[in-house]
mmCIF file of C-alpha atoms in Angstrom:
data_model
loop_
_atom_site.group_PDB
_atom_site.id
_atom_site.type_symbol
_atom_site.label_atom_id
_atom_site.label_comp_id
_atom_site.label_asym_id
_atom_site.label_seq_id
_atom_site.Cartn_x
_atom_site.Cartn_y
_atom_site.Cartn_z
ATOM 1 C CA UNK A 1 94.653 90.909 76.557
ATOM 2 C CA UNK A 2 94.925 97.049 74.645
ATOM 3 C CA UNK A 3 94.194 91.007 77.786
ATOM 4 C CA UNK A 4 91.697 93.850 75.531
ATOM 5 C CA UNK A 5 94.520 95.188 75.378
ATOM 6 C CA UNK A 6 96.265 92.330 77.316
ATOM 7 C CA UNK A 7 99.356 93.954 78.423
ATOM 8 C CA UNK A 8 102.851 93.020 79.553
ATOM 9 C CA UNK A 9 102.271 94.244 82.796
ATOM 10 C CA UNK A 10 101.854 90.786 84.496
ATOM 11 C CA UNK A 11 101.657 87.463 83.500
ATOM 12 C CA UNK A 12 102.378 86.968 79.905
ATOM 13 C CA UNK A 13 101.833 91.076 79.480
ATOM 14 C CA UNK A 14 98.115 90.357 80.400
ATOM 15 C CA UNK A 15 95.637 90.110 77.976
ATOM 16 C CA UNK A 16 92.883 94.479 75.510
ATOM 17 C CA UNK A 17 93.123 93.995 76.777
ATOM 18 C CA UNK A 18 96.593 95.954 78.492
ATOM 19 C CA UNK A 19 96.878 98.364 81.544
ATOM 20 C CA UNK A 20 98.984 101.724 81.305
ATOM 21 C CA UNK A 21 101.209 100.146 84.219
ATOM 22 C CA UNK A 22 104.167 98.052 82.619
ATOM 23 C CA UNK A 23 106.518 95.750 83.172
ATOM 24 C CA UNK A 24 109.942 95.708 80.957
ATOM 25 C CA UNK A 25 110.308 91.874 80.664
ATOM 26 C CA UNK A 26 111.667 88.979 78.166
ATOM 27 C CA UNK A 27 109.079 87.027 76.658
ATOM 28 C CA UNK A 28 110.155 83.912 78.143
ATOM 29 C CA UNK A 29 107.871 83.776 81.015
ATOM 30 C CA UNK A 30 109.287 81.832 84.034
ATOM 31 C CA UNK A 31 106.693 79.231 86.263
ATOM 32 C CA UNK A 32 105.525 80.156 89.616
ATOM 33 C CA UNK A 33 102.940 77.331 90.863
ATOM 34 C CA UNK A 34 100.479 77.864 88.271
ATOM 35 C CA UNK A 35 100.865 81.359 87.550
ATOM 36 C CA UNK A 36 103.715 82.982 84.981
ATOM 37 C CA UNK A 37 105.802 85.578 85.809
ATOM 38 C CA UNK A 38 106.953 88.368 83.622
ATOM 39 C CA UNK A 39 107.254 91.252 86.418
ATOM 40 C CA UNK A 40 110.210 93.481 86.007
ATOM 41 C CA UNK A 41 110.846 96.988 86.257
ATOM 42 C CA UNK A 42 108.015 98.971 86.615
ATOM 43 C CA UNK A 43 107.246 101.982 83.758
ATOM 44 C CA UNK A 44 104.528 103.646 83.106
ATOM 45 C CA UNK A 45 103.525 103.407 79.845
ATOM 46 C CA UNK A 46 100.300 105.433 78.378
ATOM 47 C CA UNK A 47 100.670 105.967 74.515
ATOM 48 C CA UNK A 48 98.285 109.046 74.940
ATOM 49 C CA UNK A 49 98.633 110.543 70.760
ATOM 50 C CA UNK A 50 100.351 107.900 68.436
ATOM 51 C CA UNK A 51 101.580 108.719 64.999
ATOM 52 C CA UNK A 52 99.994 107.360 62.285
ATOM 53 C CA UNK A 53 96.351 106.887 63.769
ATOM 54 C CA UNK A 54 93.424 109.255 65.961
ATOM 55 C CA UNK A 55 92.680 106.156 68.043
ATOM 56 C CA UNK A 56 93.026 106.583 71.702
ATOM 57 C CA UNK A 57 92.545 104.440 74.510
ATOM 58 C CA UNK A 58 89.465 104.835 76.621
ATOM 59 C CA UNK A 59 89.167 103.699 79.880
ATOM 60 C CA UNK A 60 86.638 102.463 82.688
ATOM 61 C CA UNK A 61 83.969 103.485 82.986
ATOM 62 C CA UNK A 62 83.910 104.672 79.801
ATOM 63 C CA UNK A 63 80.601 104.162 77.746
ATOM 64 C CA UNK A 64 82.036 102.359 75.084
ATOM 65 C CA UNK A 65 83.510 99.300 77.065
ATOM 66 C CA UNK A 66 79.786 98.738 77.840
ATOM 67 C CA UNK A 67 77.810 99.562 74.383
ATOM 68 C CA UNK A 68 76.456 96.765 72.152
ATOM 69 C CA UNK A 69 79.265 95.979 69.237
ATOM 70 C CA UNK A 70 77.700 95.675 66.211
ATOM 71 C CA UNK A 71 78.485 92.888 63.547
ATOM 72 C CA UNK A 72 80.990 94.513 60.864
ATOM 73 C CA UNK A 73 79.075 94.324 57.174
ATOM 74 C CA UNK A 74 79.935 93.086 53.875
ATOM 75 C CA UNK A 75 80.279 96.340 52.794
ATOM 76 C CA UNK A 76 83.029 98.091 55.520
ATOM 77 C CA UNK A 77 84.902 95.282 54.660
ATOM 78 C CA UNK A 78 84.625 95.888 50.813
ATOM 79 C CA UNK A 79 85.356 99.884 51.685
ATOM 80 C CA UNK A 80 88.342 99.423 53.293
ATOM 81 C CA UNK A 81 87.258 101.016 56.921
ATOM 82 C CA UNK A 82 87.675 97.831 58.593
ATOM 83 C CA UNK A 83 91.380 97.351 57.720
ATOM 84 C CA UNK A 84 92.048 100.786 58.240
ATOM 85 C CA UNK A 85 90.450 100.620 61.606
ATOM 86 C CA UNK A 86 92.457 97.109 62.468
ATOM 87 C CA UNK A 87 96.275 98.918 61.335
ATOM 88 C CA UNK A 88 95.653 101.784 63.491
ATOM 89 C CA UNK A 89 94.653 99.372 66.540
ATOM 90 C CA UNK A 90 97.809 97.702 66.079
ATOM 91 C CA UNK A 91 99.738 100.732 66.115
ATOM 92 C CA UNK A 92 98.052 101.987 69.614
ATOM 93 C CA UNK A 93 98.744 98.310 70.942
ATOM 94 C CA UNK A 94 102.322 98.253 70.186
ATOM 95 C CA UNK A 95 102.170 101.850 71.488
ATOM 96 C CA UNK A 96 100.768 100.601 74.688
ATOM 97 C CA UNK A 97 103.260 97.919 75.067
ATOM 98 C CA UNK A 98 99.928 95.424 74.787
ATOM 99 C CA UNK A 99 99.508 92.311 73.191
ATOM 100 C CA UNK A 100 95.688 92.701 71.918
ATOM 101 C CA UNK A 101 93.110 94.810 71.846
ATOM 102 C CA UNK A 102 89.550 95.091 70.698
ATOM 103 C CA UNK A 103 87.603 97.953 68.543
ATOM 104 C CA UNK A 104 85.460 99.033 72.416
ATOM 105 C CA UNK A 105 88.893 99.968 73.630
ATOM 106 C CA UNK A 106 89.022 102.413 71.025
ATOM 107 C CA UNK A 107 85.760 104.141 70.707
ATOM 108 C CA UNK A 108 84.332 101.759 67.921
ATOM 109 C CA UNK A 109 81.949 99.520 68.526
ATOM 110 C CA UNK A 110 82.355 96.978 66.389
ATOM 111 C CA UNK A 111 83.104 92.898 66.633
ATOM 112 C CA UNK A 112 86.674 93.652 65.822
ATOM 113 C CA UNK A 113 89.883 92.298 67.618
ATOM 114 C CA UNK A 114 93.361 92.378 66.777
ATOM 115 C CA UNK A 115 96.783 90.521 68.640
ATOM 116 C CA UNK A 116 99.572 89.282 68.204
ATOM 117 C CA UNK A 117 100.586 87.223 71.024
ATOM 118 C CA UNK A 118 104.589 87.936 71.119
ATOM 119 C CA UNK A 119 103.865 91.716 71.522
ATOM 120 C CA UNK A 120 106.706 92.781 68.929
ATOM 121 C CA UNK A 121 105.760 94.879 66.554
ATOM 122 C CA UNK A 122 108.515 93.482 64.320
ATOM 123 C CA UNK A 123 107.116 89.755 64.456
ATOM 124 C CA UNK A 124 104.554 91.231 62.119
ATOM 125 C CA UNK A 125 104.090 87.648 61.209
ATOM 126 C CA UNK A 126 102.441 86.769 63.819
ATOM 127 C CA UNK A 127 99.419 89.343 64.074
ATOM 128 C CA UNK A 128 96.163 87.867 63.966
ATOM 129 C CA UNK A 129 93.147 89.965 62.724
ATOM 130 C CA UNK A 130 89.825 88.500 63.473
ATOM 131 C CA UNK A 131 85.979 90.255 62.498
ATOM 132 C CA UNK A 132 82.757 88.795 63.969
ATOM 133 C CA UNK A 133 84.829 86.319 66.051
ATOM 134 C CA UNK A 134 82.607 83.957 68.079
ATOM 135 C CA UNK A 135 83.048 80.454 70.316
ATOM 136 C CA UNK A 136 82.002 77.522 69.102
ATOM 137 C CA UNK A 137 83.521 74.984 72.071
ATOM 138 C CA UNK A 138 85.641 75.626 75.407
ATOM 139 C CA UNK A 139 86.862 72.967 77.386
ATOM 140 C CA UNK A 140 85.445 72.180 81.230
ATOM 141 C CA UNK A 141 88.943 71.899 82.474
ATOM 142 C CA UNK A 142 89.919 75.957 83.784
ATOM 143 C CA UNK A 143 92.985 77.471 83.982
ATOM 144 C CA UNK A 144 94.218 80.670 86.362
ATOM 145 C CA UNK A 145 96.134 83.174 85.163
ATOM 146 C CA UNK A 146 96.492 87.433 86.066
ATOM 147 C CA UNK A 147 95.198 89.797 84.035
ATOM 148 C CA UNK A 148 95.028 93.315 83.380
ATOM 149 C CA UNK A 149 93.689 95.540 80.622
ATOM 150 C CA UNK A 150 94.957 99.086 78.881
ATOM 151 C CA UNK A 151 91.320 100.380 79.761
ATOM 152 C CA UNK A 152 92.045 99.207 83.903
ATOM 153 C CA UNK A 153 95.662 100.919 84.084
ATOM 154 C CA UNK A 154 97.605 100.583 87.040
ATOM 155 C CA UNK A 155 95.981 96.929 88.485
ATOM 156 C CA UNK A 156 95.293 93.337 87.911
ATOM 157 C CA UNK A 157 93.663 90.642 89.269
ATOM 158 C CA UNK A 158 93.351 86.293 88.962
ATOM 159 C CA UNK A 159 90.995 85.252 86.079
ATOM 160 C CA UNK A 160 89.721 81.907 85.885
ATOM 161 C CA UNK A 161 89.088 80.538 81.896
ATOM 162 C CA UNK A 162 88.871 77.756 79.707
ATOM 163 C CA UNK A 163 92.107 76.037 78.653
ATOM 164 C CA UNK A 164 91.229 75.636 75.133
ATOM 165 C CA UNK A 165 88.869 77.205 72.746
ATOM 166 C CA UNK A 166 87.421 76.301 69.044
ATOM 167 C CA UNK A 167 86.324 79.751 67.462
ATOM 168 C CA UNK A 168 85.760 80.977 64.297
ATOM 169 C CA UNK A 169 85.877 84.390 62.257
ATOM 170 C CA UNK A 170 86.306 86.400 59.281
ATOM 171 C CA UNK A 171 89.631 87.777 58.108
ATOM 172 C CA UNK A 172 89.797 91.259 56.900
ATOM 173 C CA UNK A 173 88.721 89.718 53.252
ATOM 174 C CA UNK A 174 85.890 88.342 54.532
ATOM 175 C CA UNK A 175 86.853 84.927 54.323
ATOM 176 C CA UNK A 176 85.807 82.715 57.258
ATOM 177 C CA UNK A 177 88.489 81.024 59.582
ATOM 178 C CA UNK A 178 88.048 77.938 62.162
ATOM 179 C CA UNK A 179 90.388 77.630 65.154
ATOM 180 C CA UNK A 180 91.538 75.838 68.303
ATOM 181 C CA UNK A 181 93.559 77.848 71.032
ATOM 182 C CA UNK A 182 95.490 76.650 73.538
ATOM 183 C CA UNK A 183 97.497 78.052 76.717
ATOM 184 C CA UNK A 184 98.511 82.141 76.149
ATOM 185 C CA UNK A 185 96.423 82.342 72.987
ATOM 186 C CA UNK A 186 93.464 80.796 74.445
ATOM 187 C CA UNK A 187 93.660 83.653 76.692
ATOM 188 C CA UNK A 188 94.147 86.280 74.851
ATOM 189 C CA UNK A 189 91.726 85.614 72.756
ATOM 190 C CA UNK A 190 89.026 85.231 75.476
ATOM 191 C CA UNK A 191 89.747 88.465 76.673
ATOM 192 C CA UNK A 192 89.463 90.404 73.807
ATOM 193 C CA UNK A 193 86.012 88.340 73.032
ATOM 194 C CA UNK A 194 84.646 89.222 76.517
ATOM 195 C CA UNK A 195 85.006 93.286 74.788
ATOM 196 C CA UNK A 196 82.890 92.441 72.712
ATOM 197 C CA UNK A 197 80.252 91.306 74.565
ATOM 198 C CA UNK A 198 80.285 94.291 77.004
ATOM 199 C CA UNK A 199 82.323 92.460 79.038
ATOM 200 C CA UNK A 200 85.534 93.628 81.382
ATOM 201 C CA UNK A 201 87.762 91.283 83.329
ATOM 202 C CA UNK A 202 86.792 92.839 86.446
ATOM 203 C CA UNK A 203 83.481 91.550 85.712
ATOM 204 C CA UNK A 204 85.450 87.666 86.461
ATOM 205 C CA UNK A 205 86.971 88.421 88.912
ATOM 206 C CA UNK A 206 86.213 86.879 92.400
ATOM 207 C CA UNK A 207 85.068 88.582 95.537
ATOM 208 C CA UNK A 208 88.309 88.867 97.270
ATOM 209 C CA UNK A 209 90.092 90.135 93.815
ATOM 210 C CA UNK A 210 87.501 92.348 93.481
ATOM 211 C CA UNK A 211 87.855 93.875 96.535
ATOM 212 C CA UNK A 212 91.355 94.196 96.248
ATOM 213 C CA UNK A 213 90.899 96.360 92.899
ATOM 214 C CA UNK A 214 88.004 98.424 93.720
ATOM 215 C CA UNK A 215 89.520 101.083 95.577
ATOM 216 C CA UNK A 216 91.187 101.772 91.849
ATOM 217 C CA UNK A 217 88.185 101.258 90.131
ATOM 218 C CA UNK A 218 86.423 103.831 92.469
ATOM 219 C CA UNK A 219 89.384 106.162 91.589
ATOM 220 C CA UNK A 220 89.384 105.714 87.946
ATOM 221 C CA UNK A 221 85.010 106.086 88.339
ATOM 222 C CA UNK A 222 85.700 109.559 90.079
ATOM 223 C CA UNK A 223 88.360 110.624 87.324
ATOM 224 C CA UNK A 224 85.880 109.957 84.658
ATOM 225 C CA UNK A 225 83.185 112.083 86.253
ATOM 226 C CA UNK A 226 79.150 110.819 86.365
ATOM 227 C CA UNK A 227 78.592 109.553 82.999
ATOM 228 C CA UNK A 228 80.597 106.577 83.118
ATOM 229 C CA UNK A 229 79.153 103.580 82.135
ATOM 230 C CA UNK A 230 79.936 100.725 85.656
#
């Protein structure tokens, strides 16, 4: 869900998280069983510099996916930091083709996400800013859906999560905000979350995804070098 990123390059462009693997696709996802389908032509898409901001994507095993996030103050949203930090994250996820991403992904370790769930940068409209998000309520009833991330490029793998969520969270004013998420949003939103808490979607994956991904999670471990954070 950039899921942390999610990214378009599988179902629904994949949840921040998004990998550097793409798919060019419409938005109108078609059904297969349970799963949606967005798979097109494949591009690879890494944003490396992008104007307007010094954010850059890190990837696994990079410390930061794993560090504590700390809860973002009174004062950095008063200063302005925050909301400077948020506009250049949306500028590296539109970059990245993604369609979220949280402040880990970047470097900054803070309870920060940011999405917008149609992954056009001109449906400005619909970006969704959210500090010190947490979950109140899921639902017991799961769905299954593939992921990938911007910080896992090139692979993906079935997630199992809630349906529906009830969260709340403060907007870049400070103001708190209640929710309820359903279907793609509940999704993205999840995934992003799990940053947060130190968590990657490889983490939820089962043993027979996770096998399937690790010999490019061993590769992107060895490109890294031995301070990477597993």
């Amino acid at each position: 869900m950039a899921f942390s990123t999610l990214s378009r390059q599988t179902s629904r462009h994949l949840p921040g998280a998004a990998a550097s693997r793409r798919y060019k696709t419409s938005f109108s996802p078609s059904s297969f069983g349970n799963r949606l389908i967005l798979f097109g032509a494949a591009t690879e898409v890494d944003p490396g510099e992008v104007a307007g901001t010094d954010l850059r994507i890190v990837k696994y095993p990079h410390p930061a996916l794993r560090s504590p996030n700390a809860e973002i103050t009174p004062n950095e949203l008063k200063d302005g930091s925050i909301s400077k930090l948020a506009k250049g994250m949306f500028l590296v996820m539109y970059a990245a083709e993604g369609v979220g991403l949280a402040a880990p992904q970047v470097g900054s370790n803070k309870r920060l996400m940011v999405y917008n769930e149609s992954g056009d940068s001109k449906k400005w409209l619909n970006e969704v800013v959210m500090v010190n998000p947490k979950i109140v309520e899921f639902s017991e009833a799961k769905s299954l859906d593939q992921e990938g991330c911007l910080s896992f490029p090139d692979m993906n793998g079935d997630v199992e999560r809630p349906k529906w969520i009830k969260v709340e969270a403060q907007n870049l004013k400070g103001k708190l905000m209640k929710k309820k998420f359903t279907g793609w949003e509940a999704r993205i939103f999840q995934h992003e979350y799990d940053h947060l808490d130190g968590t990657v979607y490889i983490d939820r994956l089962d043993e027979g995804e996770r096998a399937n991904v690790q010999p490019r999670l061993d590769e992107l471990i060895g490109e890294f070098g031995p301070d990477g954070a597993i």
